[in-house]
PDB file of C-alpha atoms in Angstrom:
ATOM      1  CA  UNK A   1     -15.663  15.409  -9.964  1.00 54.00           C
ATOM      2  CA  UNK A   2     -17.337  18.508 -11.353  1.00 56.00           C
ATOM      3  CA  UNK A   3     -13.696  19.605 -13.360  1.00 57.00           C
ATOM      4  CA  UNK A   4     -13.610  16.070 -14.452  1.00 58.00           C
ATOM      5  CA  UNK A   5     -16.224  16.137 -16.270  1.00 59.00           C
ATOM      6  CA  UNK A   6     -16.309  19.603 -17.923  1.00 58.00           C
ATOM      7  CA  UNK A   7     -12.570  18.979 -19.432  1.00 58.00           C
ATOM      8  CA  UNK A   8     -10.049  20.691 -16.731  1.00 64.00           C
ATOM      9  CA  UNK A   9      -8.731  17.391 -16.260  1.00 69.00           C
ATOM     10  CA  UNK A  10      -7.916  15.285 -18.592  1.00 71.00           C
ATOM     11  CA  UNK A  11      -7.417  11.260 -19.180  1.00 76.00           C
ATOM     12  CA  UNK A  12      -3.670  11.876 -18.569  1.00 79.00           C
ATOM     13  CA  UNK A  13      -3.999  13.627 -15.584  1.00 83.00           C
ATOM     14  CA  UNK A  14      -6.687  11.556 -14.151  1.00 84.00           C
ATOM     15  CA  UNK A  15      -4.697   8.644 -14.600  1.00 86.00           C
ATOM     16  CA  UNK A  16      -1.988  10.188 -12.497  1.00 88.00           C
ATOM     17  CA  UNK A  17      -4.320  11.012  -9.759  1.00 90.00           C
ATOM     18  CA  UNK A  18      -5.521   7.244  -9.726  1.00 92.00           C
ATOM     19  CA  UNK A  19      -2.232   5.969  -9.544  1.00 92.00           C
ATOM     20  CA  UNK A  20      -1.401   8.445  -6.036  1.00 94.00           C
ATOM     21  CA  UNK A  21      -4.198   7.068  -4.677  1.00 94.00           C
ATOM     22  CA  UNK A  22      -3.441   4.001  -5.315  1.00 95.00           C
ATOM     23  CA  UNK A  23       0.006   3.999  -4.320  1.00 95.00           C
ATOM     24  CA  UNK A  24      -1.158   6.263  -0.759  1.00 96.00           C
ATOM     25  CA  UNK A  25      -3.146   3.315   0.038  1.00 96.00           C
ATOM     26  CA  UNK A  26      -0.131   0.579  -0.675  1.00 95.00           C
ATOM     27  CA  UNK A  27       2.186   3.105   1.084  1.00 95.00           C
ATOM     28  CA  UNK A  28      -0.051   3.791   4.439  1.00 95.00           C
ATOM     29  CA  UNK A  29      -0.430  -0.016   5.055  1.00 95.00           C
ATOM     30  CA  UNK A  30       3.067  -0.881   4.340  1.00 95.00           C
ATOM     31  CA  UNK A  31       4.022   1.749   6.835  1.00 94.00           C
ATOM     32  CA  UNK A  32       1.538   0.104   9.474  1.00 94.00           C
ATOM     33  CA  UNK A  33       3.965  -2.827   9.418  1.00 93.00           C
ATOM     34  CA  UNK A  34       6.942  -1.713   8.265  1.00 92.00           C
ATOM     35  CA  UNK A  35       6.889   2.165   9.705  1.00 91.00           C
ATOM     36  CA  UNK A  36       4.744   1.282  12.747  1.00 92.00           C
ATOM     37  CA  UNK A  37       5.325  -2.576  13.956  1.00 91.00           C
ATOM     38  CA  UNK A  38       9.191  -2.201  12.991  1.00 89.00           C
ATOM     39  CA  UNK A  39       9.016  -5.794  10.884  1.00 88.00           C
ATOM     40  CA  UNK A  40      10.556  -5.748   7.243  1.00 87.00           C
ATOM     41  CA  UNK A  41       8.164  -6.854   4.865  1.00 88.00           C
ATOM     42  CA  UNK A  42       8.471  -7.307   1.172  1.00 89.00           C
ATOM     43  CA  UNK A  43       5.792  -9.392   0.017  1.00 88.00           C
ATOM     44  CA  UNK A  44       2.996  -6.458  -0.405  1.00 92.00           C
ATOM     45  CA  UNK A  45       2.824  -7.156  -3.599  1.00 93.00           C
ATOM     46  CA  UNK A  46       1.528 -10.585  -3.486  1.00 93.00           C
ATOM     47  CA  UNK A  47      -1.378  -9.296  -1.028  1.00 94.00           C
ATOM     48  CA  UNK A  48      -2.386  -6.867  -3.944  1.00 95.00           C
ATOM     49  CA  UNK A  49      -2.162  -9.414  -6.305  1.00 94.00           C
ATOM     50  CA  UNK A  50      -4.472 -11.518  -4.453  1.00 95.00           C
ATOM     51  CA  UNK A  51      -7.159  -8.854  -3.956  1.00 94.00           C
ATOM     52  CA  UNK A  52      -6.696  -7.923  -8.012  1.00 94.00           C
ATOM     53  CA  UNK A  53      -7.397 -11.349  -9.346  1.00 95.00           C
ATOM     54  CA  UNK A  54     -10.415 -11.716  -6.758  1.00 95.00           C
ATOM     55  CA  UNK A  55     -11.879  -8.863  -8.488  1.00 94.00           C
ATOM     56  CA  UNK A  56     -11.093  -9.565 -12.087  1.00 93.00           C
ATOM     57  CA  UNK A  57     -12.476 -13.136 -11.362  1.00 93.00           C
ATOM     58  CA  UNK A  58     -15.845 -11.869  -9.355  1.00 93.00           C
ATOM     59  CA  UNK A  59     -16.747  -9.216 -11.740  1.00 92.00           C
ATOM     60  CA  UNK A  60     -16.051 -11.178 -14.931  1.00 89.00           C
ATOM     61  CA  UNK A  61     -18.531 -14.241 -14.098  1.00 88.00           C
ATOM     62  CA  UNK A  62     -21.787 -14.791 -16.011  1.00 85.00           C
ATOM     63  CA  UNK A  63     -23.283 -13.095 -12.765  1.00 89.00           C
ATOM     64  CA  UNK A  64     -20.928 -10.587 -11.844  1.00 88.00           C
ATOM     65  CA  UNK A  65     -20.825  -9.671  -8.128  1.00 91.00           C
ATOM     66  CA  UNK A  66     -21.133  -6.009  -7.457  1.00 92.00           C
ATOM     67  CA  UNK A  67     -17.719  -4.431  -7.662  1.00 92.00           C
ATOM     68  CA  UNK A  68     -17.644  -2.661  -4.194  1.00 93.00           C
ATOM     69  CA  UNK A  69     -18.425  -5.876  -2.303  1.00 95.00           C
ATOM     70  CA  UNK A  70     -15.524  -7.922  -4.867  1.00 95.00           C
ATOM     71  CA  UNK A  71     -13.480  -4.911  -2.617  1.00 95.00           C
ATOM     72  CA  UNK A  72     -14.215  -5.984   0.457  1.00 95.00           C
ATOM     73  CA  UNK A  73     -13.802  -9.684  -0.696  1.00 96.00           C
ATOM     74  CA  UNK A  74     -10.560  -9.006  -2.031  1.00 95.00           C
ATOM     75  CA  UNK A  75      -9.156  -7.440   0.886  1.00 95.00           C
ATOM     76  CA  UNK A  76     -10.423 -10.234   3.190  1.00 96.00           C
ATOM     77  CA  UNK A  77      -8.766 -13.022   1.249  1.00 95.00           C
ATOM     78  CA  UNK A  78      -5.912 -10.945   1.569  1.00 95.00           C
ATOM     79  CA  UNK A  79      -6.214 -10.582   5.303  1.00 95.00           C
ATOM     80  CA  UNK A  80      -6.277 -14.251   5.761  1.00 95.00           C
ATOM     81  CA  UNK A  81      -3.194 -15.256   3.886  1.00 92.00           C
ATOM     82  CA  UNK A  82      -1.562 -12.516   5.823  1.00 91.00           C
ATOM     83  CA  UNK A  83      -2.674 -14.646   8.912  1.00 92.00           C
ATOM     84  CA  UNK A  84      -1.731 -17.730   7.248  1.00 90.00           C
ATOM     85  CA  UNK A  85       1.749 -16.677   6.065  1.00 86.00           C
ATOM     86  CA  UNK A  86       2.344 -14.226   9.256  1.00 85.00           C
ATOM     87  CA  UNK A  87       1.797 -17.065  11.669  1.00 85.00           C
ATOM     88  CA  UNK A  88       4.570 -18.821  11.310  1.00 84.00           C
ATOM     89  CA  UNK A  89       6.976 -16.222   9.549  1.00 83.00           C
ATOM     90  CA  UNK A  90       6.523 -13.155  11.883  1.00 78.00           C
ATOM     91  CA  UNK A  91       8.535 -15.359  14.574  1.00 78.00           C
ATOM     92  CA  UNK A  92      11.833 -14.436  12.130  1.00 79.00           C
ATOM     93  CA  UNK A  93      13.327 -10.984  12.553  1.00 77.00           C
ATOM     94  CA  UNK A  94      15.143  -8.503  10.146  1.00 76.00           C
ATOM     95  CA  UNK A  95      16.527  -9.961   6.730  1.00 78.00           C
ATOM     96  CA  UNK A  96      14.953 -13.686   7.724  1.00 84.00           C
ATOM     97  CA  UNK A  97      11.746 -12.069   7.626  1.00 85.00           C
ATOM     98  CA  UNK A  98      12.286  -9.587   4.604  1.00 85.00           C
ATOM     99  CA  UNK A  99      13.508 -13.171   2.991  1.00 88.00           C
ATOM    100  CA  UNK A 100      10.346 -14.734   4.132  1.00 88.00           C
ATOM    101  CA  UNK A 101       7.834 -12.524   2.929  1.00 89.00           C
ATOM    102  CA  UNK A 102       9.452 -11.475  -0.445  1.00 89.00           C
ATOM    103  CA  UNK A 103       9.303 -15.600  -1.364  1.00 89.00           C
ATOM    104  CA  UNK A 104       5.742 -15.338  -0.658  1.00 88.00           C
ATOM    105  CA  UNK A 105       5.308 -12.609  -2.558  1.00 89.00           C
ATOM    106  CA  UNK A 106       6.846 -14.805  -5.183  1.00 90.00           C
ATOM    107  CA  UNK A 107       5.057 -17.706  -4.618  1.00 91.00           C
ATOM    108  CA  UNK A 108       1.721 -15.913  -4.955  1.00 91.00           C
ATOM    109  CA  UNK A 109       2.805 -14.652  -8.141  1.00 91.00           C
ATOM    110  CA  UNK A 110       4.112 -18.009  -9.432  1.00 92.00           C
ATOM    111  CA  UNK A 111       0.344 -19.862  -8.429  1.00 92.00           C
ATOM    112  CA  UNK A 112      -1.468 -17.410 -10.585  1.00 92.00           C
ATOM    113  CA  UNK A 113       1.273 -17.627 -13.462  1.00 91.00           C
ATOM    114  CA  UNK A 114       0.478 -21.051 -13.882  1.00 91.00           C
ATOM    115  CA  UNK A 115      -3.350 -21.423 -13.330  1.00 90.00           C
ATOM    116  CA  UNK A 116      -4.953 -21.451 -16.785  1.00 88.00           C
ATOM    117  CA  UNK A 117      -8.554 -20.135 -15.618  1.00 88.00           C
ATOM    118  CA  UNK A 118      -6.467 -16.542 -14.286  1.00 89.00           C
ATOM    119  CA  UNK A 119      -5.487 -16.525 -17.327  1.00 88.00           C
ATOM    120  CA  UNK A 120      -2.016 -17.870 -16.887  1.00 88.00           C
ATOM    121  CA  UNK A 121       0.681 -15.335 -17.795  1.00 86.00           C
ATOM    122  CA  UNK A 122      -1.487 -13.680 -20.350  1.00 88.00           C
ATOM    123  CA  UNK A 123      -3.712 -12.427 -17.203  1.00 89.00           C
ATOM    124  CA  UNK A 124      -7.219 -11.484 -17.416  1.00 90.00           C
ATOM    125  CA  UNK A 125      -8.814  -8.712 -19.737  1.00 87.00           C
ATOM    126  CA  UNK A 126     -12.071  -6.887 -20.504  1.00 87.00           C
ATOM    127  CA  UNK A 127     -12.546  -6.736 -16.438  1.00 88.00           C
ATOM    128  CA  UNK A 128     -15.416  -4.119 -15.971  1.00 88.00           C
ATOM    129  CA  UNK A 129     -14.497  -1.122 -14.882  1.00 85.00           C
ATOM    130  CA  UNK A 130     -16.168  -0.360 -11.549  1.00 83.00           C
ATOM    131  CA  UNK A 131     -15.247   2.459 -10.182  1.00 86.00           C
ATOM    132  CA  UNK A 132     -14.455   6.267 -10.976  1.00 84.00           C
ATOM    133  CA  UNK A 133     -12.776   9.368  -8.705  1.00 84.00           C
ATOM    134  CA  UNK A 134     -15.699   9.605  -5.953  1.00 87.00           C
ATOM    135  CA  UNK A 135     -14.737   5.925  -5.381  1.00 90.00           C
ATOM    136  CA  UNK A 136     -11.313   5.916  -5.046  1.00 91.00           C
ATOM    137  CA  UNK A 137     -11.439   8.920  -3.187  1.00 92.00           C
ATOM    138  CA  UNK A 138     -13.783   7.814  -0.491  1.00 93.00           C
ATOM    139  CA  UNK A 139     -11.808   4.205  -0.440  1.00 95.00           C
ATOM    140  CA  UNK A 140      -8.465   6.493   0.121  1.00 95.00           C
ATOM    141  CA  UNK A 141      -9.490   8.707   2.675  1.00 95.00           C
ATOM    142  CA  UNK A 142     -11.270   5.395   4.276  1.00 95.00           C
ATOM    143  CA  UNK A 143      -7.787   3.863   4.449  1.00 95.00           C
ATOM    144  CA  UNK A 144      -5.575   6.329   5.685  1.00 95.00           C
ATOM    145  CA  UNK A 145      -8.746   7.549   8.449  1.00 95.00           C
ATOM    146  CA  UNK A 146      -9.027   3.632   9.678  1.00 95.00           C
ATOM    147  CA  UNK A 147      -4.799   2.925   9.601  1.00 95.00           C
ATOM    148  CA  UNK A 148      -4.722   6.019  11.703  1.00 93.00           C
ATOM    149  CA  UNK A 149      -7.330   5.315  14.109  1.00 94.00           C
ATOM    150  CA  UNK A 150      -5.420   2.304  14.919  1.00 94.00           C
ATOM    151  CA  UNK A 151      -2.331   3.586  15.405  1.00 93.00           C
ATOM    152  CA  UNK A 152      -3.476   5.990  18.248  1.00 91.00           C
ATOM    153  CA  UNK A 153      -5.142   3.567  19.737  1.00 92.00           C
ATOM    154  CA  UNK A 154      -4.002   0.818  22.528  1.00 91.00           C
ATOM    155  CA  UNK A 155      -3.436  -1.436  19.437  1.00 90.00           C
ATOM    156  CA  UNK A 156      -1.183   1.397  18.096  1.00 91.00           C
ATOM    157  CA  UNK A 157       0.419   2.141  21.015  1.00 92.00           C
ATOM    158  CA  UNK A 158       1.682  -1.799  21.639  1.00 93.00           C
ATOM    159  CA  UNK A 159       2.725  -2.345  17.642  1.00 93.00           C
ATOM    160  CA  UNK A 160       5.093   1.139  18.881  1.00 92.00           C
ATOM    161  CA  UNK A 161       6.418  -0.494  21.877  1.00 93.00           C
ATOM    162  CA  UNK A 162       7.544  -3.652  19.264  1.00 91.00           C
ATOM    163  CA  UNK A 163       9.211  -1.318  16.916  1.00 91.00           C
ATOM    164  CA  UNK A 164      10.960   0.221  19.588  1.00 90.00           C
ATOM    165  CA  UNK A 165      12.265  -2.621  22.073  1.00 89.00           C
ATOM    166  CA  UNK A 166      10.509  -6.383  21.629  1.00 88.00           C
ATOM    167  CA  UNK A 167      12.007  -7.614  24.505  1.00 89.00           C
ATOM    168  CA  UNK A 168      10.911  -4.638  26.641  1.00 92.00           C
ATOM    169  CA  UNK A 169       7.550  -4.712  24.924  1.00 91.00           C
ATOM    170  CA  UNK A 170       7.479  -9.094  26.330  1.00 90.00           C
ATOM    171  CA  UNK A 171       8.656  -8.402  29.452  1.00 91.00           C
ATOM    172  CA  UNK A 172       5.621  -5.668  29.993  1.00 89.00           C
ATOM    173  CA  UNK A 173       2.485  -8.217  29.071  1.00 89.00           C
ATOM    174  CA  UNK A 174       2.007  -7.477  25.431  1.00 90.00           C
ATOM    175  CA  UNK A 175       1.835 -10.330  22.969  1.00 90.00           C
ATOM    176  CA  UNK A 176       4.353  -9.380  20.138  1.00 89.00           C
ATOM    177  CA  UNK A 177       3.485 -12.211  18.329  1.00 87.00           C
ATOM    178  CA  UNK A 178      -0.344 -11.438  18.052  1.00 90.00           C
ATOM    179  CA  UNK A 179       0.227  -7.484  17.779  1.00 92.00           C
ATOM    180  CA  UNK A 180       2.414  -8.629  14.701  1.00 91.00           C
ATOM    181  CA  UNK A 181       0.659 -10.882  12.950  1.00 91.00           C
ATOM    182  CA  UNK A 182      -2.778  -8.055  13.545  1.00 93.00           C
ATOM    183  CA  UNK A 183      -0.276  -5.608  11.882  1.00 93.00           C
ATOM    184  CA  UNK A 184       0.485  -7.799   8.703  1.00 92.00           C
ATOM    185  CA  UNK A 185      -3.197  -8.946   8.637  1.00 94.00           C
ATOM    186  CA  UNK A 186      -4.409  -4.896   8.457  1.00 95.00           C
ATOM    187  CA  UNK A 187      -1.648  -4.432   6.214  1.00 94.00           C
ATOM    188  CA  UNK A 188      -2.424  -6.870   3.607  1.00 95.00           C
ATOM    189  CA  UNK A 189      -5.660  -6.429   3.736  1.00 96.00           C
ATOM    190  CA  UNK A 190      -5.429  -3.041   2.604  1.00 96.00           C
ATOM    191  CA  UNK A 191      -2.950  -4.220   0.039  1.00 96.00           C
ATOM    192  CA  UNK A 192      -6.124  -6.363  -0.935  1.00 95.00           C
ATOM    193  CA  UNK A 193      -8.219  -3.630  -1.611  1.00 96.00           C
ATOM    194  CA  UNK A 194      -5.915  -1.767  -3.619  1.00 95.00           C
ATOM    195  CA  UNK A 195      -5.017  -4.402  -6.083  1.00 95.00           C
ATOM    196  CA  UNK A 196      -8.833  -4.583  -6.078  1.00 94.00           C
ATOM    197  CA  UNK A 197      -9.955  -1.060  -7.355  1.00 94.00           C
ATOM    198  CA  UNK A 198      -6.711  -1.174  -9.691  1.00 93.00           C
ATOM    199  CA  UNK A 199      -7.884  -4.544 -11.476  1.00 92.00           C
ATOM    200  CA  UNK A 200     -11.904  -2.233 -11.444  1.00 88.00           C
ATOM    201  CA  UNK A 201     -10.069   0.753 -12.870  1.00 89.00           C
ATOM    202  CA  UNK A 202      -7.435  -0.525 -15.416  1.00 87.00           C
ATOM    203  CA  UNK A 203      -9.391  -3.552 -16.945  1.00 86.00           C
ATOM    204  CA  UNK A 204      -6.208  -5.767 -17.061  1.00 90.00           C
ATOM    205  CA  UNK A 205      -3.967  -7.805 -15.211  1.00 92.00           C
ATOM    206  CA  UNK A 206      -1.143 -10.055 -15.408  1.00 92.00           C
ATOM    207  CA  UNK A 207       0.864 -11.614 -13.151  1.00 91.00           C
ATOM    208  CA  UNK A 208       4.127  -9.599 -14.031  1.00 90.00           C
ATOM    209  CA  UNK A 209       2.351  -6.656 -12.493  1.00 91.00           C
ATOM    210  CA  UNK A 210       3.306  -8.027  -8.831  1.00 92.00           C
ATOM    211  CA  UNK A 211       6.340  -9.074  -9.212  1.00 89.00           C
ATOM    212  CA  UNK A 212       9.306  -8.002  -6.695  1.00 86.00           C
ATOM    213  CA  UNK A 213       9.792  -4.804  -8.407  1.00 85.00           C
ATOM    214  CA  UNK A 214       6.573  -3.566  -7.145  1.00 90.00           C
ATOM    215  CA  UNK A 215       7.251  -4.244  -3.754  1.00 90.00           C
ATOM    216  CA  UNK A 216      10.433  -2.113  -3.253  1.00 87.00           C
ATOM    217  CA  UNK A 217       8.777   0.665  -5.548  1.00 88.00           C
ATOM    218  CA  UNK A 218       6.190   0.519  -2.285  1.00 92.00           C
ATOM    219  CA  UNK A 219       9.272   0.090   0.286  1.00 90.00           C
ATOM    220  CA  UNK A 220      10.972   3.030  -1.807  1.00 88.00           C
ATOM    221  CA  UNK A 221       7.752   5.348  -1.027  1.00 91.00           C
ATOM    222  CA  UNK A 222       7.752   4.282   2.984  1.00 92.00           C
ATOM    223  CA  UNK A 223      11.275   4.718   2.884  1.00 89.00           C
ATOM    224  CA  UNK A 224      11.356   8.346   1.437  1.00 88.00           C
ATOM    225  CA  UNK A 225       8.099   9.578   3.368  1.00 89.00           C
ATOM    226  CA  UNK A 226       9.794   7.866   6.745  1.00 88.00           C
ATOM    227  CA  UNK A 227       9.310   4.886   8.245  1.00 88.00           C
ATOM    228  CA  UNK A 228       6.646   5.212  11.127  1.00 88.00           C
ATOM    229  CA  UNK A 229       5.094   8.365   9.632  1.00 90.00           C
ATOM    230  CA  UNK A 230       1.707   8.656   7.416  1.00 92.00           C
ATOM    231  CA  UNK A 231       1.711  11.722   6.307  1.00 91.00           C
ATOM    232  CA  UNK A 232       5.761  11.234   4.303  1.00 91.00           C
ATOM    233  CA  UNK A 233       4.141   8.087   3.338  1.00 92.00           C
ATOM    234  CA  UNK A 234       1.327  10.453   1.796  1.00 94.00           C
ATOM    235  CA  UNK A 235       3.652  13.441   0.861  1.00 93.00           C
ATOM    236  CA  UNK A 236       6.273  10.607  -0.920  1.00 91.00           C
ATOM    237  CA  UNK A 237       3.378   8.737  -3.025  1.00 93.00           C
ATOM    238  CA  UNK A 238       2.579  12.190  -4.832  1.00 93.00           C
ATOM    239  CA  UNK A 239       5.762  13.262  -5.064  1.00 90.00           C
ATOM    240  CA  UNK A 240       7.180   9.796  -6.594  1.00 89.00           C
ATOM    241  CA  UNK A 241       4.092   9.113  -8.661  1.00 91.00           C
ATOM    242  CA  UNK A 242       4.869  12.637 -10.248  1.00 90.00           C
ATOM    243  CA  UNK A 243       8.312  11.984 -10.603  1.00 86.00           C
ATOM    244  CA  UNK A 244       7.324   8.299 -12.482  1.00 85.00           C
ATOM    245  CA  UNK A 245       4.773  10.137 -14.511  1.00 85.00           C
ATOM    246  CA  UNK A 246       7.514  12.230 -16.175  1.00 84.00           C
ATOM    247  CA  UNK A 247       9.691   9.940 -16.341  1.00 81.00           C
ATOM    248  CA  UNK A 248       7.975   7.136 -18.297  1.00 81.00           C
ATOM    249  CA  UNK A 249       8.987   7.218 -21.293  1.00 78.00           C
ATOM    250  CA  UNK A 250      12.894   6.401 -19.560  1.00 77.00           C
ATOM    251  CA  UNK A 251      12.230   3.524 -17.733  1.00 74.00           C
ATOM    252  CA  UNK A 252      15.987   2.645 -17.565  1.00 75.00           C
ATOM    253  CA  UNK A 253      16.399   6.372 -15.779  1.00 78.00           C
ATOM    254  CA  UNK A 254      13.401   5.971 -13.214  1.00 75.00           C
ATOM    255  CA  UNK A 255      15.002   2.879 -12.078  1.00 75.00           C
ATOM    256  CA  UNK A 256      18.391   4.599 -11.727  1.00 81.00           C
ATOM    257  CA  UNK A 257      16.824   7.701  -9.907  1.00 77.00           C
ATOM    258  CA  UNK A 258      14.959   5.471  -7.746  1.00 72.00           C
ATOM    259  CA  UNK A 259      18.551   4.181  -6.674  1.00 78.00           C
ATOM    260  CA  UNK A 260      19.638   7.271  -6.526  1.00 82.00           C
ATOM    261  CA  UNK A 261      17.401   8.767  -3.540  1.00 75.00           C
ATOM    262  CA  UNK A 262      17.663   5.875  -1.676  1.00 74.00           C
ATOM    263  CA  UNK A 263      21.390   6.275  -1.657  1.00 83.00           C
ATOM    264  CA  UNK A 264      20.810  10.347  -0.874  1.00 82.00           C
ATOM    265  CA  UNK A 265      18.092   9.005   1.720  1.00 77.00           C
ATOM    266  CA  UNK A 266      20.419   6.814   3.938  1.00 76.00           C
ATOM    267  CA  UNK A 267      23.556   8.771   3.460  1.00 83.00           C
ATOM    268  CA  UNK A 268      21.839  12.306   4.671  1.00 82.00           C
ATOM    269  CA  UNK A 269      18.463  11.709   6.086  1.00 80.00           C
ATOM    270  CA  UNK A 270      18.094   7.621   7.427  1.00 79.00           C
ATOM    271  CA  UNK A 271      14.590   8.823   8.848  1.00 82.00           C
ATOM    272  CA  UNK A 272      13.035   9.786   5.840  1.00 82.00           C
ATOM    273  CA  UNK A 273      11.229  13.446   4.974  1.00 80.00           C
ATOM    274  CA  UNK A 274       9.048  13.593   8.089  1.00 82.00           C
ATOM    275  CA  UNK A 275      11.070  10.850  10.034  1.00 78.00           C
ATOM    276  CA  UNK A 276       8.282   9.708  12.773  1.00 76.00           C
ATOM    277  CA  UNK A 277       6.267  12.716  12.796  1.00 80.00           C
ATOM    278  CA  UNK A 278       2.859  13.801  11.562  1.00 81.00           C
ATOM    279  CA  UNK A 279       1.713  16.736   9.798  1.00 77.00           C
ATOM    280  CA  UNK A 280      -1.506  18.006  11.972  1.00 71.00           C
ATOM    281  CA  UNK A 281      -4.439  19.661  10.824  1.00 58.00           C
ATOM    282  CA  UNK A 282      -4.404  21.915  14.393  1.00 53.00           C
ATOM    283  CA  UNK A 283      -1.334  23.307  13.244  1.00 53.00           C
ATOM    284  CA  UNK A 284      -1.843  24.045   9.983  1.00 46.00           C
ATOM    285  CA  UNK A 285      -5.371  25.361  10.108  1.00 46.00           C
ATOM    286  CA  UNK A 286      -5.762  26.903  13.358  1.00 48.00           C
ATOM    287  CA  UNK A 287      -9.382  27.420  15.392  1.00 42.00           C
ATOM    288  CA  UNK A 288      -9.591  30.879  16.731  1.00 44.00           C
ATOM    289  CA  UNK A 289      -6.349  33.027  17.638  1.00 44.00           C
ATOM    290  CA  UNK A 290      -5.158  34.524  20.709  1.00 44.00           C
ATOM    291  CA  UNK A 291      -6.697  37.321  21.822  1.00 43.00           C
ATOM    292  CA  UNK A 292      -5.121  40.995  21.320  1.00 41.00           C
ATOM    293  CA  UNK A 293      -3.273  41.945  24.579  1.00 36.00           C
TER     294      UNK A 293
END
């Protein structure tokens, strides 16, 4: 914060570090239910949509709501059209579901196109700007802490068993469908709140923003980091944000290199950077030595 404001950092690079963020929090969710729960969703994008326009609308009335609770609403609504839509579709399996969730994704996208008080395919503008770096820090760090939590715990542990063998994970007690639809429901709820602090940062919205483009550039950042693994989710959103950043003035080329590594990707390293492992703190920074023989 303290570089920020004497000049280190500029605009530019600020923006940059928003959009890592940003894209760690869209990433670390995705992975819970893609990486973690082994289902193929592809309709992230709607869930940030959802959270976005909650906040542009909330903060934008003639008595604004306070912007870190138009978070928290955002998320929620987008936790219970994840129930809503995972219900029934998180019965389907492999491209079905993909199918499933990416016209949902759609479907979101098409509602707000075509409701005139959003702002129709114009969008919204002049949203207040709510939040700054402390903010999306603490929100980022919040995410990854709480996605992690869960998946070392008993919830963790049966969304694991479902990746790795359904039937298996039925025929030992656990309720696949209810561990799945608790995945999607964390998932897009977290999806929520990052459409949420990017419609508080940015200041403008429109509908084009959430299309199915931005849903495989999330998939893309899973897929590179490795499916089942937080930290390449983590390591992959800097690395591809970068990579965007320099590239933006060649949008034609980003799209191409995207296409690119995901053709390297499956051809030499399926698993992704880290695969299923985790980069631990233990190892890196290490508490006391042994002693001198």
């Amino acid at each position: 914060m303290l570089i920020m404001k004497i000049g280190i950092i500029d605009d530019y690079i600020k923006l940059n570090l928003f959009l890592i963020m940003l894209n760690i929090i869209l990433a670390v969710s995705l992975n819970l239910i893609n990486g973690i729960t082994g289902q193929f969703s592809l309709g992230h994008a709607g869930f940030m949509a959802i959270g976005a326009y909650t906040t542009a609308v909330l903060t934008t009335l003639e008595k604004p709501v306070p912007f870190y609770l138009t978070v928290l609403i955002g998320g929620l609504f987008a936790m219970i059209c994840g129930l809503i839509i995972g219900l029934p579709v998180l019965r389907l399996r492999g491209d079905y579901l993909a199918i499933a969730t990416l016209g949902f994704g759609e479907i979101i996208r098409v509602i707000i196109q075509n409701i005139d008080y959003l702002g129709g395919a114009s969008g919204i503008s002049d949203i207040p700007q709510g939040i700054d770096w402390t903010g999306y820090f603490v929100i980022t760090v919040l995410s990854v802490v709480v996605i992690l939590n869960i998946i070392n715990s008993s919830f963790g542990r049966a969304m694991i068993a479902i990746r790795e063998d359904e039937i298996a994970a039925e025929a030992m007690g656990i309720n696949t469908t209810l561990y799945k639809v608790l995945a999607f429901m964390i998932g897009a709820f977290f999806a929520g709140v990052a459409g949420s602090i990017y419609s508080g940062s940015f200041g403008f919205i429109q509908p084009d923003m959430f299309n199915f483009f931005k849903s495989i550039d999330i998939l893309v950042i899973v897929v590179l980091g490795g499916l089942g693994s937080i930290s390449g989710s983590i390591i992959s959103a800097i690395v591809l944000t970068i990579i965007s950043a320099l590239l933006q003035d060649y949008p034609a080329v980003r799209m191409v290199l995207y296409s690119i590594i995901l053709i390297i990707i499956m051809l030499f390293r399926p698993q992704g950077l880290m695969g299923t492992k985790e980069i631990r703190l233990s190892k890196l920074i290490p508490f006391g030595g042994e002693k001198n023989a």
